[in-house]
Amino acid sequence: MPAQTNYRSRSHSDAEILSAFNSIAAELGQDPEQSRLTVVIMKGYSSDENIPLSEIHSQPFVQHAEEHKTASWEGAWIYFRPLHMEVRLERDRDHGDDKISISFSNNPSGSIDASQTLAAVYSQFVPLNRMTEIKRVLGPEMAEFYRLREDGLSRLESLTQKLVTETHDYRMQLDAEMAGHKRALTESFEEKTQGSSPLPNFRC
């Protein structure tokens, strides 16, 4: 049964993508001949599919990427045949980061294998953490400001919810007490009415 997980990572240069794929293959002990790479240079145009990882550096577009430190590819993916596993990277230029997908065409042989695979990919394509990214971009002081701001908003939201709940419960209690008083008055009035003497019948 297929298995898949998706997440976001920072934007990587074309050369960094290739370096990450090589590192993942080495960490997982995968044969470069059995590790096949496809690069999407631009939408509608891909490199030759299933290039062995061992031959990727002989490709002209790879040499250009490594020489000029470009980040122009739309995406790339590598398939590790023995693991039945694919790592796919797609650039999201609107958000300025990369979308990473890890998928197995068959279930991994065990949870340890799956964990090792995920750890190897995460170590190269580090998942984005919002506060970490804020700290990286804005510095520690602004990161602390945003952390305190979010904590304050969270506490305010919790307090607001608590007040709404308590107000609702209080109104329900008042309604119940009002209904009880009304019922008691009605019963008391009926008792007095039933217990009073009938008015005399005067005849002219």
PDB file of C-alpha atoms in Angstrom:
ATOM      1  CA  MET A   1       0.000   0.000   0.000  1.00  0.00           C
ATOM      2  CA  PRO A   2       1.470   3.423  -0.938  1.00  0.00           C
ATOM      3  CA  ALA A   3       2.596   5.769   1.831  1.00  0.00           C
ATOM      4  CA  GLN A   4       3.372   9.464   1.557  1.00  0.00           C
ATOM      5  CA  THR A   5       4.240  12.539   3.602  1.00  0.00           C
ATOM      6  CA  ASN A   6       4.543  16.176   2.525  1.00  0.00           C
ATOM      7  CA  TYR A   7       6.090  19.250   4.081  1.00  0.00           C
ATOM      8  CA  ARG A   8       7.834  22.522   3.243  1.00  0.00           C
ATOM      9  CA  SER A   9      11.485  23.439   3.376  1.00  0.00           C
ATOM     10  CA  ARG A  10      13.488  26.557   2.598  1.00  0.00           C
ATOM     11  CA  SER A  11      14.320  27.327  -1.015  1.00  0.00           C
ATOM     12  CA  HIS A  12      17.360  25.412  -2.285  1.00  0.00           C
ATOM     13  CA  SER A  13      19.631  26.173  -5.216  1.00  0.00           C
ATOM     14  CA  ASP A  14      19.780  23.673  -8.071  1.00  0.00           C
ATOM     15  CA  ALA A  15      23.228  22.511  -6.963  1.00  0.00           C
ATOM     16  CA  GLU A  16      22.020  22.094  -3.363  1.00  0.00           C
ATOM     17  CA  ILE A  17      19.239  19.812  -4.562  1.00  0.00           C
ATOM     18  CA  LEU A  18      21.713  17.523  -6.294  1.00  0.00           C
ATOM     19  CA  SER A  19      24.045  17.563  -3.291  1.00  0.00           C
ATOM     20  CA  ALA A  20      21.132  16.678  -1.008  1.00  0.00           C
ATOM     21  CA  PHE A  21      20.081  13.770  -3.227  1.00  0.00           C
ATOM     22  CA  ASN A  22      23.655  12.437  -3.223  1.00  0.00           C
ATOM     23  CA  SER A  23      23.852  12.716   0.570  1.00  0.00           C
ATOM     24  CA  ILE A  24      20.512  10.950   1.036  1.00  0.00           C
ATOM     25  CA  ALA A  25      21.629   8.121  -1.262  1.00  0.00           C
ATOM     26  CA  ALA A  26      24.918   7.766   0.638  1.00  0.00           C
ATOM     27  CA  GLU A  27      23.236   7.793   4.066  1.00  0.00           C
ATOM     28  CA  LEU A  28      20.736   5.140   2.997  1.00  0.00           C
ATOM     29  CA  GLY A  29      23.450   3.049   1.330  1.00  0.00           C
ATOM     30  CA  GLN A  30      21.834   3.244  -2.097  1.00  0.00           C
ATOM     31  CA  ASP A  31      23.657   2.309  -5.291  1.00  0.00           C
ATOM     32  CA  PRO A  32      23.930   5.429  -7.527  1.00  0.00           C
ATOM     33  CA  GLU A  33      23.128   3.187 -10.505  1.00  0.00           C
ATOM     34  CA  GLN A  34      19.816   2.227  -8.868  1.00  0.00           C
ATOM     35  CA  SER A  35      19.032   5.837  -7.920  1.00  0.00           C
ATOM     36  CA  ARG A  36      17.339   7.560 -10.854  1.00  0.00           C
ATOM     37  CA  LEU A  37      16.951  11.329 -11.133  1.00  0.00           C
ATOM     38  CA  THR A  38      14.586  13.530 -13.150  1.00  0.00           C
ATOM     39  CA  VAL A  39      14.893  17.320 -13.326  1.00  0.00           C
ATOM     40  CA  VAL A  40      12.102  19.655 -14.426  1.00  0.00           C
ATOM     41  CA  ILE A  41      13.974  22.588 -15.919  1.00  0.00           C
ATOM     42  CA  MET A  42      10.772  24.490 -16.672  1.00  0.00           C
ATOM     43  CA  LYS A  43       7.109  23.634 -16.858  1.00  0.00           C
ATOM     44  CA  GLY A  44       6.498  21.465 -19.877  1.00  0.00           C
ATOM     45  CA  TYR A  45      10.174  20.622 -20.288  1.00  0.00           C
ATOM     46  CA  SER A  46      12.005  17.950 -18.317  1.00  0.00           C
ATOM     47  CA  SER A  47      15.477  16.516 -18.599  1.00  0.00           C
ATOM     48  CA  ASP A  48      15.900  12.968 -19.814  1.00  0.00           C
ATOM     49  CA  GLU A  49      14.024  10.887 -17.264  1.00  0.00           C
ATOM     50  CA  ASN A  50      15.647   8.320 -15.007  1.00  0.00           C
ATOM     51  CA  ILE A  51      19.222   9.548 -15.257  1.00  0.00           C
ATOM     52  CA  PRO A  52      21.395   7.428 -12.950  1.00  0.00           C
ATOM     53  CA  LEU A  53      22.668   9.494 -10.070  1.00  0.00           C
ATOM     54  CA  SER A  54      26.185   8.381 -10.942  1.00  0.00           C
ATOM     55  CA  GLU A  55      25.924  10.110 -14.339  1.00  0.00           C
ATOM     56  CA  ILE A  56      24.093  13.283 -13.357  1.00  0.00           C
ATOM     57  CA  HIS A  57      27.212  15.475 -13.112  1.00  0.00           C
ATOM     58  CA  SER A  58      28.012  14.831 -16.772  1.00  0.00           C
ATOM     59  CA  GLN A  59      24.792  16.570 -17.829  1.00  0.00           C
ATOM     60  CA  PRO A  60      25.314  20.099 -19.286  1.00  0.00           C
ATOM     61  CA  PHE A  61      22.385  21.615 -17.392  1.00  0.00           C
ATOM     62  CA  VAL A  62      23.819  20.273 -14.137  1.00  0.00           C
ATOM     63  CA  GLN A  63      27.253  21.673 -14.888  1.00  0.00           C
ATOM     64  CA  HIS A  64      25.669  25.059 -15.585  1.00  0.00           C
ATOM     65  CA  ALA A  65      23.725  24.953 -12.309  1.00  0.00           C
ATOM     66  CA  GLU A  66      26.810  24.102 -10.289  1.00  0.00           C
ATOM     67  CA  GLU A  67      28.908  26.742 -11.982  1.00  0.00           C
ATOM     68  CA  HIS A  68      26.436  29.620 -11.748  1.00  0.00           C
ATOM     69  CA  LYS A  69      24.713  28.717  -8.446  1.00  0.00           C
ATOM     70  CA  THR A  70      21.291  29.044 -10.063  1.00  0.00           C
ATOM     71  CA  ALA A  71      17.886  28.298  -8.582  1.00  0.00           C
ATOM     72  CA  SER A  72      16.016  28.080 -11.850  1.00  0.00           C
ATOM     73  CA  TRP A  73      14.713  24.518 -11.987  1.00  0.00           C
ATOM     74  CA  GLU A  74      11.007  24.037 -11.366  1.00  0.00           C
ATOM     75  CA  GLY A  75      11.677  20.841  -9.480  1.00  0.00           C
ATOM     76  CA  ALA A  76      13.419  17.504  -9.334  1.00  0.00           C
ATOM     77  CA  TRP A  77      12.834  14.044  -7.990  1.00  0.00           C
ATOM     78  CA  ILE A  78      14.878  10.956  -7.306  1.00  0.00           C
ATOM     79  CA  TYR A  79      13.667   7.367  -7.190  1.00  0.00           C
ATOM     80  CA  PHE A  80      15.485   4.770  -5.102  1.00  0.00           C
ATOM     81  CA  ARG A  81      14.495   1.536  -6.789  1.00  0.00           C
ATOM     82  CA  PRO A  82      15.455  -0.964  -4.026  1.00  0.00           C
ATOM     83  CA  LEU A  83      13.468   1.057  -1.476  1.00  0.00           C
ATOM     84  CA  HIS A  84      10.534   1.735  -3.827  1.00  0.00           C
ATOM     85  CA  MET A  85      10.852   5.286  -2.527  1.00  0.00           C
ATOM     86  CA  GLU A  86      10.769   8.695  -4.219  1.00  0.00           C
ATOM     87  CA  VAL A  87      11.817  12.108  -2.924  1.00  0.00           C
ATOM     88  CA  ARG A  88      10.265  14.959  -4.890  1.00  0.00           C
ATOM     89  CA  LEU A  89      11.015  18.685  -4.671  1.00  0.00           C
ATOM     90  CA  GLU A  90       8.818  21.361  -6.249  1.00  0.00           C
ATOM     91  CA  ARG A  91       9.550  25.065  -6.059  1.00  0.00           C
ATOM     92  CA  ASP A  92       6.783  27.307  -4.767  1.00  0.00           C
ATOM     93  CA  ARG A  93       7.837  30.693  -6.080  1.00  0.00           C
ATOM     94  CA  ASP A  94       4.734  32.384  -4.665  1.00  0.00           C
ATOM     95  CA  HIS A  95       5.758  31.487  -1.095  1.00  0.00           C
ATOM     96  CA  GLY A  96       9.513  31.433  -1.677  1.00  0.00           C
ATOM     97  CA  ASP A  97      10.081  27.914  -0.382  1.00  0.00           C
ATOM     98  CA  ASP A  98      10.169  24.305  -1.591  1.00  0.00           C
ATOM     99  CA  LYS A  99       7.513  21.626  -1.300  1.00  0.00           C
ATOM    100  CA  ILE A 100       8.983  18.249  -0.380  1.00  0.00           C
ATOM    101  CA  SER A 101       7.203  14.944  -0.883  1.00  0.00           C
ATOM    102  CA  ILE A 102       8.418  11.532   0.319  1.00  0.00           C
ATOM    103  CA  SER A 103       6.488   8.554  -1.008  1.00  0.00           C
ATOM    104  CA  PHE A 104       6.771   4.774  -1.016  1.00  0.00           C
ATOM    105  CA  SER A 105       5.098   2.791  -3.805  1.00  0.00           C
ATOM    106  CA  ASN A 106       5.080  -0.170  -1.390  1.00  0.00           C
ATOM    107  CA  ASN A 107       5.017  -0.192   2.377  1.00  0.00           C
ATOM    108  CA  PRO A 108       8.521   0.119   3.878  1.00  0.00           C
ATOM    109  CA  SER A 109       9.886  -3.151   5.251  1.00  0.00           C
ATOM    110  CA  GLY A 110       9.637  -1.833   8.789  1.00  0.00           C
ATOM    111  CA  SER A 111       9.114   1.242  10.943  1.00  0.00           C
ATOM    112  CA  ILE A 112      12.880   1.505  11.536  1.00  0.00           C
ATOM    113  CA  ASP A 113      13.571   1.618   7.790  1.00  0.00           C
ATOM    114  CA  ALA A 114      10.875   4.243   7.315  1.00  0.00           C
ATOM    115  CA  SER A 115      12.219   6.313  10.211  1.00  0.00           C
ATOM    116  CA  GLN A 116      15.767   6.122   8.876  1.00  0.00           C
ATOM    117  CA  THR A 117      14.582   7.196   5.438  1.00  0.00           C
ATOM    118  CA  LEU A 118      12.614  10.151   6.776  1.00  0.00           C
ATOM    119  CA  ALA A 119      15.511  11.219   9.004  1.00  0.00           C
ATOM    120  CA  ALA A 120      17.903  11.129   6.042  1.00  0.00           C
ATOM    121  CA  VAL A 121      15.601  13.318   3.949  1.00  0.00           C
ATOM    122  CA  TYR A 122      14.794  15.713   6.815  1.00  0.00           C
ATOM    123  CA  SER A 123      18.503  16.213   7.491  1.00  0.00           C
ATOM    124  CA  GLN A 124      19.011  17.478   3.917  1.00  0.00           C
ATOM    125  CA  PHE A 125      15.694  19.243   3.341  1.00  0.00           C
ATOM    126  CA  VAL A 126      15.032  20.643   6.804  1.00  0.00           C
ATOM    127  CA  PRO A 127      11.303  21.164   7.535  1.00  0.00           C
ATOM    128  CA  LEU A 128      10.333  24.770   8.005  1.00  0.00           C
ATOM    129  CA  ASN A 129       9.538  25.861  11.523  1.00  0.00           C
ATOM    130  CA  ARG A 130       7.706  29.149  11.645  1.00  0.00           C
ATOM    131  CA  MET A 131       9.483  30.589  14.654  1.00  0.00           C
ATOM    132  CA  THR A 132      12.857  29.329  13.481  1.00  0.00           C
ATOM    133  CA  GLU A 133      12.312  30.978  10.138  1.00  0.00           C
ATOM    134  CA  ILE A 134      11.263  34.268  11.787  1.00  0.00           C
ATOM    135  CA  LYS A 135      14.400  34.144  13.933  1.00  0.00           C
ATOM    136  CA  ARG A 136      16.557  33.480  10.880  1.00  0.00           C
ATOM    137  CA  VAL A 137      15.066  36.371   8.907  1.00  0.00           C
ATOM    138  CA  LEU A 138      14.389  38.983  11.597  1.00  0.00           C
ATOM    139  CA  GLY A 139      16.854  38.103  14.330  1.00  0.00           C
ATOM    140  CA  PRO A 140      16.339  36.837  17.885  1.00  0.00           C
ATOM    141  CA  GLU A 141      14.819  40.041  19.336  1.00  0.00           C
ATOM    142  CA  MET A 142      12.022  40.249  16.774  1.00  0.00           C
ATOM    143  CA  ALA A 143      11.510  36.483  17.006  1.00  0.00           C
ATOM    144  CA  GLU A 144      11.009  36.816  20.771  1.00  0.00           C
ATOM    145  CA  PHE A 145       8.580  39.695  20.170  1.00  0.00           C
ATOM    146  CA  TYR A 146       6.486  37.551  17.825  1.00  0.00           C
ATOM    147  CA  ARG A 147       6.633  34.592  20.199  1.00  0.00           C
ATOM    148  CA  LEU A 148       5.355  36.713  23.097  1.00  0.00           C
ATOM    149  CA  ARG A 149       2.715  38.225  20.804  1.00  0.00           C
ATOM    150  CA  GLU A 150       1.443  34.809  19.767  1.00  0.00           C
ATOM    151  CA  ASP A 151       1.458  33.613  23.392  1.00  0.00           C
ATOM    152  CA  GLY A 152      -0.553  36.698  24.378  1.00  0.00           C
ATOM    153  CA  LEU A 153      -3.058  36.155  21.578  1.00  0.00           C
ATOM    154  CA  SER A 154      -3.405  32.521  22.567  1.00  0.00           C
ATOM    155  CA  ARG A 155      -4.084  33.452  26.207  1.00  0.00           C
ATOM    156  CA  LEU A 156      -6.564  36.129  25.112  1.00  0.00           C
ATOM    157  CA  GLU A 157      -8.395  33.634  22.948  1.00  0.00           C
ATOM    158  CA  SER A 158      -8.573  31.162  25.836  1.00  0.00           C
ATOM    159  CA  LEU A 159      -9.830  33.880  28.205  1.00  0.00           C
ATOM    160  CA  THR A 160     -12.471  34.997  25.696  1.00  0.00           C
ATOM    161  CA  GLN A 161     -13.691  31.430  25.280  1.00  0.00           C
ATOM    162  CA  LYS A 162     -13.809  31.000  29.059  1.00  0.00           C
ATOM    163  CA  LEU A 163     -15.851  34.202  29.463  1.00  0.00           C
ATOM    164  CA  VAL A 164     -18.274  33.150  26.734  1.00  0.00           C
ATOM    165  CA  THR A 165     -18.769  29.763  28.391  1.00  0.00           C
ATOM    166  CA  GLU A 166     -19.190  31.226  31.886  1.00  0.00           C
ATOM    167  CA  THR A 167     -21.613  33.889  30.614  1.00  0.00           C
ATOM    168  CA  HIS A 168     -23.685  31.236  28.859  1.00  0.00           C
ATOM    169  CA  ASP A 169     -23.740  29.042  31.974  1.00  0.00           C
ATOM    170  CA  TYR A 170     -24.714  32.021  34.154  1.00  0.00           C
ATOM    171  CA  ARG A 171     -27.578  32.978  31.844  1.00  0.00           C
ATOM    172  CA  MET A 172     -28.801  29.384  31.844  1.00  0.00           C
ATOM    173  CA  GLN A 173     -28.684  29.407  35.647  1.00  0.00           C
ATOM    174  CA  LEU A 174     -30.650  32.695  35.800  1.00  0.00           C
ATOM    175  CA  ASP A 175     -33.228  31.344  33.363  1.00  0.00           C
ATOM    176  CA  ALA A 176     -33.608  28.200  35.461  1.00  0.00           C
ATOM    177  CA  GLU A 177     -33.989  30.227  38.674  1.00  0.00           C
ATOM    178  CA  MET A 178     -36.502  32.558  37.006  1.00  0.00           C
ATOM    179  CA  ALA A 179     -38.492  29.588  35.762  1.00  0.00           C
ATOM    180  CA  GLY A 180     -38.404  28.108  39.289  1.00  0.00           C
ATOM    181  CA  HIS A 181     -39.666  31.365  40.881  1.00  0.00           C
ATOM    182  CA  LYS A 182     -42.406  31.674  38.286  1.00  0.00           C
ATOM    183  CA  ARG A 183     -43.511  28.117  38.861  1.00  0.00           C
ATOM    184  CA  ALA A 184     -43.509  28.641  42.651  1.00  0.00           C
ATOM    185  CA  LEU A 185     -45.604  31.824  42.349  1.00  0.00           C
ATOM    186  CA  THR A 186     -48.060  30.110  40.046  1.00  0.00           C
ATOM    187  CA  GLU A 187     -48.454  27.165  42.417  1.00  0.00           C
ATOM    188  CA  SER A 188     -48.843  29.515  45.384  1.00  0.00           C
ATOM    189  CA  PHE A 189     -51.495  31.548  43.571  1.00  0.00           C
ATOM    190  CA  GLU A 190     -53.400  28.429  42.573  1.00  0.00           C
ATOM    191  CA  GLU A 191     -53.302  27.125  46.160  1.00  0.00           C
ATOM    192  CA  LYS A 192     -54.658  30.416  47.524  1.00  0.00           C
ATOM    193  CA  THR A 193     -57.339  30.546  44.863  1.00  0.00           C
ATOM    194  CA  GLN A 194     -58.476  26.998  45.572  1.00  0.00           C
ATOM    195  CA  GLY A 195     -58.401  27.525  49.356  1.00  0.00           C
ATOM    196  CA  SER A 196     -60.390  30.787  49.424  1.00  0.00           C
ATOM    197  CA  SER A 197     -64.205  30.759  50.247  1.00  0.00           C
ATOM    198  CA  PRO A 198     -66.604  31.290  47.357  1.00  0.00           C
ATOM    199  CA  LEU A 199     -68.213  34.688  47.186  1.00  0.00           C
ATOM    200  CA  PRO A 200     -71.801  34.842  48.608  1.00  0.00           C
ATOM    201  CA  ASN A 201     -74.647  34.771  46.094  1.00  0.00           C
ATOM    202  CA  PHE A 202     -76.799  37.827  46.682  1.00  0.00           C
ATOM    203  CA  ARG A 203     -80.292  37.847  45.274  1.00  0.00           C
ATOM    204  CA  CYS A 204     -82.334  40.902  44.722  1.00  0.00           C
TER     205      CYS A 204
END
